[in-house]
Amino acid sequence: MRWLAWLGVLAACAPDRSVVPYDDDKCRGVVAGEVYKHACQHGRLGPYADVTATHDPDQTALVGGSQRALRVTLPPIEEDAMAISYFRYKPPRDGQHAVFAGDDGFPIDIAMLHDGTALDGVLLEQVQAFTPVRDCGGMTEVFGFELERNVEYVVQIGPTARTSLMIFVDHLPTFGTAWVLPCTPP
């Protein structure tokens, strides 16, 4: 039981990450600039949908549809020392999706789970490489996932002590594009 107490201390003391320069040794995927501009426009202008995340992945709100920036309210860290939150997402289209996330310039980790298993994701170039964070609804991180139409995924957020974040999910084939991994040998 002592280890549970230590986990709570570690989660409560874990600072939110701030934007840091890219590490040269990390491979990041690249997406066409128009995708970033489009996502940032939605982050700045909407339309918006409000989502309440929970600490229990089985008791989460279901969000569907597209072309809405999600303003996600996170539960207080005092309710769960692990500081991980969840909501469900059902995409309307198949294919590669870029998931933009962050809060006021603070990056927040996102994972996509299906049947309790995390999907393989691709870390994509950060938004500020293309536009100032303030013009992107505070979103700073971009993750790429292959999603299937009308399949329910659980979006895992954190750990973070933040109380909210903005998420925008963009379908890359709509733009006639896909992510490129420049460090992957041909």
Coordinates of N, CA and C in Angstrom, one line a residue:
M1 N 0.8 -1.2 0.0 CA 0.0 0.0 0.0 C 0.9 1.3 0.0
R2 N 2.1 1.2 0.5 CA 3.0 2.3 0.5 C 3.2 2.8 -0.9
W3 N 3.3 1.9 -1.9 CA 3.6 2.3 -3.2 C 2.5 3.2 -3.8
L4 N 1.2 2.9 -3.4 CA 0.1 3.8 -3.8 C 0.3 5.2 -3.3
A5 N 0.7 5.3 -2.1 CA 0.9 6.7 -1.6 C 2.0 7.4 -2.3
W6 N 3.1 6.7 -2.7 CA 4.2 7.3 -3.5 C 3.7 7.7 -4.9
L7 N 2.9 6.9 -5.5 CA 2.3 7.2 -6.8 C 1.6 8.5 -6.7
G8 N 0.8 8.7 -5.6 CA 0.0 9.9 -5.5 C 0.9 11.1 -5.3
V9 N 2.0 11.0 -4.5 CA 2.9 12.1 -4.3 C 3.6 12.4 -5.7
L10 N 4.0 11.4 -6.4 CA 4.7 11.7 -7.7 C 3.8 12.4 -8.7
A11 N 2.5 11.9 -8.8 CA 1.6 12.5 -9.7 C 1.3 14.0 -9.3
A12 N 1.1 14.2 -8.0 CA 0.8 15.6 -7.5 C 2.0 16.5 -7.7
C13 N 3.2 16.0 -7.7 CA 4.4 16.8 -7.8 C 4.9 17.0 -9.2
A14 N 4.3 16.2 -10.1 CA 4.8 16.2 -11.5 C 4.4 17.5 -12.1
P15 N 5.3 18.4 -12.5 CA 4.9 19.6 -13.1 C 4.4 19.4 -14.6
D16 N 3.6 20.3 -15.0 CA 3.1 20.3 -16.4 C 4.4 20.6 -17.2
R17 N 4.4 20.0 -18.4 CA 5.5 20.3 -19.3 C 5.3 21.6 -20.0
S18 N 6.3 22.3 -20.2 CA 6.2 23.6 -21.0 C 6.8 23.3 -22.3
V19 N 6.5 24.2 -23.3 CA 7.0 24.0 -24.6 C 8.5 24.0 -24.6
V20 N 9.1 22.9 -25.1 CA 10.6 22.8 -25.2 C 11.0 22.7 -26.7
P21 N 12.2 23.0 -27.0 CA 12.7 22.9 -28.3 C 12.8 21.4 -28.7
Y22 N 12.7 21.1 -30.0 CA 12.7 19.7 -30.5 C 14.1 19.1 -30.1
D23 N 14.1 17.8 -29.8 CA 15.3 17.0 -29.6 C 15.7 16.5 -31.0
D24 N 16.9 16.7 -31.3 CA 17.4 16.3 -32.7 C 17.3 14.8 -32.8
D25 N 17.3 14.0 -31.7 CA 17.3 12.6 -31.8 C 15.9 12.0 -31.9
K26 N 14.9 12.8 -31.9 CA 13.6 12.3 -31.9 C 13.0 12.5 -33.3
C27 N 12.4 11.4 -33.9 CA 11.8 11.5 -35.2 C 10.4 12.0 -35.0
R28 N 10.1 13.1 -35.7 CA 8.7 13.6 -35.7 C 8.2 13.6 -37.1
G29 N 6.9 13.2 -37.3 CA 6.3 13.2 -38.6 C 6.0 14.6 -39.0
V30 N 5.7 14.8 -40.2 CA 5.4 16.1 -40.8 C 4.1 16.0 -41.6
V31 N 3.3 17.0 -41.4 CA 2.0 17.0 -42.2 C 2.0 18.4 -42.9
A32 N 1.3 18.4 -44.0 CA 1.2 19.6 -44.8 C 0.8 20.8 -44.0
G33 N 1.3 21.9 -44.3 CA 1.0 23.2 -43.5 C -0.4 23.5 -43.5
E34 N -1.2 23.2 -44.5 CA -2.6 23.5 -44.6 C -3.4 22.8 -43.5
V35 N -2.9 21.6 -43.0 CA -3.6 20.9 -42.0 C -3.4 21.7 -40.7
Y36 N -2.2 22.2 -40.4 CA -2.0 23.0 -39.2 C -2.8 24.3 -39.2
K37 N -2.8 24.9 -40.3 CA -3.5 26.2 -40.4 C -5.0 26.0 -40.2
H38 N -5.5 24.9 -40.8 CA -6.9 24.5 -40.6 C -7.3 24.3 -39.1
A39 N -6.5 23.4 -38.5 CA -6.7 23.1 -37.1 C -6.6 24.3 -36.2
C40 N -5.6 25.2 -36.5 CA -5.4 26.4 -35.7 C -6.6 27.4 -35.9
Q41 N -7.1 27.4 -37.1 CA -8.3 28.3 -37.3 C -9.5 27.8 -36.5
H42 N -9.7 26.5 -36.4 CA -10.8 25.9 -35.5 C -10.5 26.2 -34.1
G43 N -9.2 26.1 -33.7 CA -8.8 26.3 -32.3 C -9.1 27.8 -31.9
R44 N -8.9 28.7 -32.8 CA -9.1 30.1 -32.6 C -10.6 30.5 -32.7
L45 N -11.3 30.0 -33.7 CA -12.6 30.5 -34.1 C -13.8 29.5 -33.8
G46 N -13.5 28.2 -33.6 CA -14.5 27.3 -33.4 C -15.0 26.7 -34.7
P47 N -16.2 26.1 -34.8 CA -17.1 25.9 -33.7 C -16.5 25.0 -32.6
Y48 N -17.1 25.2 -31.4 CA -16.6 24.4 -30.2 C -17.7 23.5 -29.7
A49 N -17.2 22.4 -29.1 CA -18.0 21.5 -28.3 C -17.4 21.3 -27.0
D50 N -18.2 21.4 -25.9 CA -17.7 21.2 -24.6 C -17.8 19.7 -24.2
V51 N -16.7 19.2 -23.6 CA -16.6 17.8 -23.2 C -16.1 17.8 -21.8
T52 N -16.7 16.9 -21.0 CA -16.2 16.7 -19.6 C -15.5 15.3 -19.6
A53 N -14.2 15.3 -19.3 CA -13.5 14.1 -19.1 C -13.7 13.6 -17.7
T54 N -13.4 12.3 -17.5 CA -13.5 11.6 -16.2 C -12.2 10.9 -15.9
H55 N -12.0 10.5 -14.7 CA -10.9 9.6 -14.3 C -11.2 8.2 -14.6
D56 N -12.4 7.8 -14.9 CA -12.8 6.5 -15.1 C -13.1 6.3 -16.6
P57 N -12.3 5.5 -17.3 CA -12.5 5.3 -18.8 C -13.9 4.6 -19.1
D58 N -14.5 4.0 -18.1 CA -15.8 3.4 -18.4 C -17.0 4.3 -18.2
Q59 N -16.7 5.5 -17.6 CA -17.8 6.4 -17.3 C -17.5 7.8 -18.1
T60 N -17.3 7.7 -19.3 CA -16.9 8.8 -20.1 C -18.0 9.3 -21.1
A61 N -17.9 10.6 -21.5 CA -18.7 11.1 -22.5 C -18.3 10.6 -23.9
L62 N -19.3 10.5 -24.8 CA -19.0 10.1 -26.1 C -19.1 11.3 -27.0
V63 N -18.0 11.6 -27.8 CA -18.0 12.7 -28.7 C -17.8 12.1 -30.1
G64 N -18.6 12.6 -31.1 CA -18.5 12.2 -32.4 C -18.5 13.4 -33.3
G65 N -18.4 13.1 -34.6 CA -18.5 14.2 -35.6 C -17.1 14.8 -35.8
S66 N -17.1 15.9 -36.6 CA -15.8 16.5 -37.0 C -16.0 18.0 -37.1
Q67 N -14.9 18.6 -37.3 CA -14.9 20.1 -37.6 C -15.3 20.9 -36.4
R68 N -15.1 20.4 -35.2 CA -15.4 21.1 -33.9 C -14.1 21.0 -33.0
A69 N -13.7 22.1 -32.5 CA -12.7 22.1 -31.5 C -13.3 21.7 -30.2
L70 N -12.7 20.8 -29.5 CA -13.2 20.2 -28.3 C -12.6 21.0 -27.1
R71 N -13.4 21.6 -26.3 CA -13.0 22.3 -25.1 C -13.2 21.3 -24.0
V72 N -12.1 20.6 -23.5 CA -12.3 19.5 -22.6 C -12.0 20.0 -21.2
T73 N -12.9 19.8 -20.3 CA -12.8 20.1 -18.9 C -12.2 18.8 -18.2
L74 N -11.1 18.9 -17.5 CA -10.5 17.8 -16.8 C -10.9 17.7 -15.3
P75 N -11.1 16.6 -14.8 CA -11.5 16.5 -13.4 C -10.3 16.9 -12.5
P76 N -10.6 17.4 -11.3 CA -9.5 17.8 -10.4 C -8.6 16.7 -10.1
I77 N -7.3 17.1 -10.0 CA -6.2 16.1 -9.7 C -6.5 15.5 -8.3
E78 N -7.2 16.2 -7.4 CA -7.4 15.7 -6.1 C -8.3 14.4 -6.1
E79 N -9.0 14.3 -7.2 CA -9.9 13.1 -7.3 C -9.2 11.8 -7.7
D80 N -8.0 12.0 -8.3 CA -7.2 10.8 -8.7 C -5.7 11.2 -8.8
A81 N -4.9 10.7 -8.0 CA -3.5 11.1 -7.9 C -2.8 10.7 -9.2
M82 N -3.3 9.8 -10.0 CA -2.6 9.5 -11.2 C -2.7 10.6 -12.3
A83 N -3.7 11.5 -12.1 CA -4.0 12.7 -13.0 C -4.1 12.3 -14.5
I84 N -4.8 11.2 -14.7 CA -5.1 10.8 -16.1 C -6.6 10.8 -16.3
S85 N -7.0 11.4 -17.4 CA -8.5 11.6 -17.7 C -8.8 10.9 -19.0
Y86 N -10.1 10.7 -19.2 CA -10.6 10.0 -20.4 C -11.9 10.6 -20.9
F87 N -12.1 10.5 -22.3 CA -13.4 10.6 -22.9 C -13.4 9.7 -24.1
R88 N -14.6 9.4 -24.7 CA -14.6 8.6 -25.8 C -14.8 9.4 -27.1
Y89 N -14.3 8.9 -28.2 CA -14.4 9.6 -29.5 C -14.7 8.6 -30.6
K90 N -15.7 9.0 -31.4 CA -16.1 8.1 -32.5 C -15.9 8.9 -33.8
P91 N -14.8 8.6 -34.6 CA -14.6 9.4 -35.8 C -15.6 9.0 -36.9
P92 N -16.0 10.0 -37.8 CA -16.9 9.8 -38.8 C -16.2 9.3 -40.1
R93 N -14.9 9.2 -40.1 CA -14.2 8.7 -41.3 C -13.0 7.8 -41.0
D94 N -12.6 7.0 -42.0 CA -11.5 6.1 -41.9 C -10.2 6.9 -42.2
G95 N -9.1 6.4 -41.7 CA -7.8 6.9 -42.2 C -6.9 7.6 -41.1
Q96 N -5.9 8.3 -41.6 CA -5.0 9.0 -40.8 C -5.7 10.2 -40.2
H97 N -5.5 10.5 -38.9 CA -6.0 11.6 -38.2 C -4.9 12.3 -37.5
A98 N -4.9 13.6 -37.5 CA -4.0 14.4 -36.7 C -4.8 14.9 -35.5
V99 N -4.3 14.7 -34.3 CA -5.0 15.1 -33.1 C -4.1 16.2 -32.4
F100 N -4.7 17.4 -32.4 CA -4.0 18.6 -31.9 C -4.5 18.7 -30.4
A101 N -3.5 19.0 -29.5 CA -3.9 19.1 -28.1 C -3.0 20.1 -27.4
G102 N -3.6 20.7 -26.3 CA -2.8 21.5 -25.5 C -3.7 22.5 -24.7
D103 N -3.0 23.2 -23.7 CA -3.7 24.2 -23.0 C -2.8 25.4 -22.8
D104 N -3.2 26.5 -23.4 CA -2.5 27.7 -23.2 C -1.0 27.6 -23.4
G105 N -0.6 26.8 -24.4 CA 0.8 26.7 -24.7 C 1.5 25.5 -23.9
F106 N 0.8 24.8 -23.1 CA 1.3 23.7 -22.4 C 1.0 22.4 -23.1
P107 N 2.0 21.7 -23.5 CA 1.7 20.4 -24.2 C 1.1 19.4 -23.2
I108 N 0.1 18.6 -23.7 CA -0.5 17.6 -22.9 C -0.5 16.3 -23.7
D109 N 0.0 15.2 -23.1 CA 0.1 13.9 -23.8 C -1.3 13.4 -24.0
I110 N -1.5 12.8 -25.2 CA -2.7 12.1 -25.6 C -2.4 10.7 -26.1
A111 N -3.2 9.8 -25.7 CA -3.1 8.4 -26.3 C -4.5 8.0 -26.8
M112 N -4.6 7.2 -27.8 CA -5.9 6.6 -28.2 C -5.9 5.2 -27.9
L113 N -7.0 4.7 -27.2 CA -7.1 3.4 -26.8 C -8.3 2.7 -27.5
H114 N -8.1 1.5 -27.9 CA -9.2 0.7 -28.4 C -9.2 -0.6 -27.7
D115 N -10.3 -1.0 -27.1 CA -10.4 -2.2 -26.3 C -9.3 -2.3 -25.3
G116 N -9.0 -1.2 -24.7 CA -8.0 -1.2 -23.6 C -6.5 -1.2 -24.1
T117 N -6.3 -1.2 -25.4 CA -4.9 -1.2 -25.9 C -4.6 0.1 -26.6
A118 N -3.5 0.7 -26.3 CA -3.1 1.9 -26.9 C -2.7 1.7 -28.4
L119 N -3.2 2.6 -29.3 CA -2.9 2.5 -30.7 C -1.4 3.0 -30.9
D120 N -0.8 2.5 -31.9 CA 0.5 3.1 -32.3 C 0.2 4.5 -32.8
G121 N 0.9 5.4 -32.3 CA 0.8 6.8 -32.8 C 2.1 7.3 -33.3
V122 N 2.0 8.5 -34.0 CA 3.1 9.1 -34.6 C 3.1 10.5 -34.0
L123 N 4.2 10.9 -33.4 CA 4.4 12.3 -32.9 C 4.7 13.2 -34.1
L124 N 3.8 14.2 -34.3 CA 4.0 15.1 -35.5 C 4.6 16.4 -35.0
E125 N 5.1 17.2 -36.0 CA 5.7 18.4 -35.6 C 4.8 19.3 -34.8
Q126 N 5.3 20.0 -33.9 CA 4.5 20.9 -33.0 C 3.9 22.0 -33.8
V127 N 2.8 22.5 -33.3 CA 2.0 23.5 -34.0 C 2.8 24.8 -34.1
Q128 N 3.6 25.2 -33.1 CA 4.3 26.5 -33.1 C 5.3 26.5 -34.2
A129 N 5.7 25.4 -34.8 CA 6.6 25.5 -36.0 C 5.9 26.2 -37.1
F130 N 4.6 26.3 -37.1 CA 3.8 26.8 -38.2 C 3.1 28.1 -37.9
T131 N 2.7 28.3 -36.7 CA 1.9 29.4 -36.3 C 2.0 29.6 -34.8
P132 N 1.9 30.8 -34.3 CA 2.0 31.1 -32.8 C 1.0 30.3 -32.1
V133 N 1.3 29.8 -30.9 CA 0.4 29.0 -30.1 C -0.9 29.8 -29.8
R134 N -0.8 31.1 -29.5 CA -1.9 31.9 -29.2 C -3.0 31.9 -30.3
D135 N -2.5 31.7 -31.5 CA -3.4 31.6 -32.7 C -3.9 30.2 -32.9
C136 N -3.6 29.3 -32.0 CA -4.0 27.9 -32.2 C -4.9 27.4 -31.1
G137 N -5.5 28.3 -30.4 CA -6.3 27.8 -29.3 C -5.5 27.2 -28.1
G138 N -4.2 27.5 -28.1 CA -3.4 27.0 -27.0 C -2.8 25.6 -27.3
M139 N -3.2 25.0 -28.4 CA -2.8 23.6 -28.7 C -1.3 23.7 -29.2
T140 N -0.5 22.7 -28.6 CA 0.9 22.7 -29.0 C 1.4 21.3 -29.5
E141 N 0.7 20.3 -29.1 CA 1.2 18.9 -29.5 C 0.3 18.4 -30.6
V142 N 0.9 17.6 -31.5 CA 0.1 17.0 -32.5 C 0.5 15.5 -32.6
F143 N -0.5 14.6 -32.5 CA -0.3 13.2 -32.6 C -1.0 12.6 -33.8
G144 N -0.4 11.7 -34.5 CA -1.1 11.0 -35.6 C -1.5 9.6 -35.2
F145 N -2.8 9.3 -35.6 CA -3.4 8.0 -35.3 C -4.1 7.5 -36.6
E146 N -4.1 6.2 -36.8 CA -5.0 5.6 -37.9 C -6.3 5.2 -37.1
L147 N -7.4 5.8 -37.6 CA -8.7 5.6 -36.9 C -9.6 5.0 -37.9
E148 N -10.6 4.2 -37.4 CA -11.6 3.6 -38.3 C -12.9 4.3 -38.0
R149 N -13.7 4.5 -39.0 CA -15.0 5.1 -39.0 C -15.9 4.4 -38.1
N150 N -16.6 5.2 -37.2 CA -17.7 4.7 -36.3 C -17.2 3.7 -35.3
V151 N -15.9 3.6 -35.0 CA -15.3 2.8 -34.0 C -15.1 3.7 -32.8
E152 N -15.5 3.2 -31.6 CA -15.3 4.0 -30.4 C -13.9 3.8 -29.8
Y153 N -13.2 5.0 -29.6 CA -11.9 5.0 -29.1 C -12.0 5.8 -27.7
V154 N -11.1 5.4 -26.8 CA -11.0 6.2 -25.6 C -9.8 7.1 -25.7
V155 N -10.0 8.3 -25.5 CA -8.9 9.3 -25.6 C -8.4 9.4 -24.1
Q156 N -7.1 9.1 -24.0 CA -6.5 9.2 -22.6 C -5.6 10.5 -22.6
I157 N -5.9 11.3 -21.6 CA -5.2 12.6 -21.4 C -4.3 12.6 -20.2
G158 N -3.1 13.0 -20.4 CA -2.2 13.2 -19.2 C -1.2 12.1 -19.0
P159 N -0.6 12.1 -17.8 CA -1.0 12.8 -16.6 C -0.7 14.3 -16.7
T160 N -1.6 15.0 -16.1 CA -1.5 16.5 -16.1 C -2.3 17.1 -14.9
A161 N -1.8 18.1 -14.4 CA -2.5 18.9 -13.3 C -3.3 20.0 -13.9
R162 N -3.3 20.2 -15.3 CA -4.1 21.2 -15.9 C -5.6 20.9 -15.7
T163 N -6.4 21.9 -15.8 CA -7.9 21.7 -15.5 C -8.7 21.7 -16.8
S164 N -8.0 22.0 -18.0 CA -8.7 22.0 -19.2 C -7.7 21.9 -20.4
L165 N -8.2 21.6 -21.5 CA -7.4 21.6 -22.7 C -8.3 21.7 -23.9
M166 N -7.6 22.0 -25.1 CA -8.3 22.1 -26.3 C -7.8 20.9 -27.2
I167 N -8.7 20.3 -27.9 CA -8.4 19.2 -28.8 C -9.1 19.4 -30.1
F168 N -8.4 19.2 -31.2 CA -9.0 19.2 -32.5 C -8.5 18.0 -33.3
V169 N -9.4 17.2 -33.8 CA -9.1 16.0 -34.6 C -9.4 16.3 -36.1
D170 N -8.3 16.1 -36.9 CA -8.4 16.4 -38.3 C -8.2 15.2 -39.1
H171 N -9.0 14.9 -40.1 CA -8.9 13.8 -41.0 C -8.0 14.2 -42.2
L172 N -6.8 13.5 -42.3 CA -5.8 13.9 -43.3 C -6.2 13.7 -44.7
P173 N -6.9 12.5 -45.0 CA -7.3 12.3 -46.4 C -8.2 13.4 -47.0
T174 N -8.9 14.1 -46.1 CA -9.7 15.2 -46.6 C -8.9 16.2 -47.3
F175 N -7.6 16.4 -46.9 CA -6.7 17.3 -47.5 C -5.9 16.7 -48.6
G176 N -6.1 15.4 -48.9 CA -5.4 14.7 -49.9 C -3.9 14.5 -49.5
T177 N -3.7 14.4 -48.2 CA -2.3 14.3 -47.7 C -2.2 13.2 -46.6
A178 N -1.0 12.9 -46.2 CA -0.7 12.0 -45.1 C 0.5 12.5 -44.4
W179 N 0.8 11.9 -43.2 CA 2.0 12.3 -42.6 C 3.2 11.6 -43.2
V180 N 4.4 12.3 -43.1 CA 5.6 11.8 -43.7 C 6.6 11.7 -42.5
L181 N 7.3 10.5 -42.4 CA 8.3 10.4 -41.4 C 9.7 10.5 -42.0
P182 N 10.3 11.7 -42.0 CA 11.5 12.0 -42.7 C 12.7 11.1 -42.2
C183 N 12.6 10.6 -41.0 CA 13.7 9.8 -40.5 C 13.6 8.3 -40.8
T184 N 12.5 7.9 -41.5 CA 12.3 6.5 -41.9 C 13.0 6.2 -43.2
P185 N 13.9 5.3 -43.2 CA 14.6 5.0 -44.4 C 13.7 4.4 -45.5
P186 N 13.9 4.7 -46.8 CA 13.0 4.3 -47.8 C 13.1 2.8 -48.0

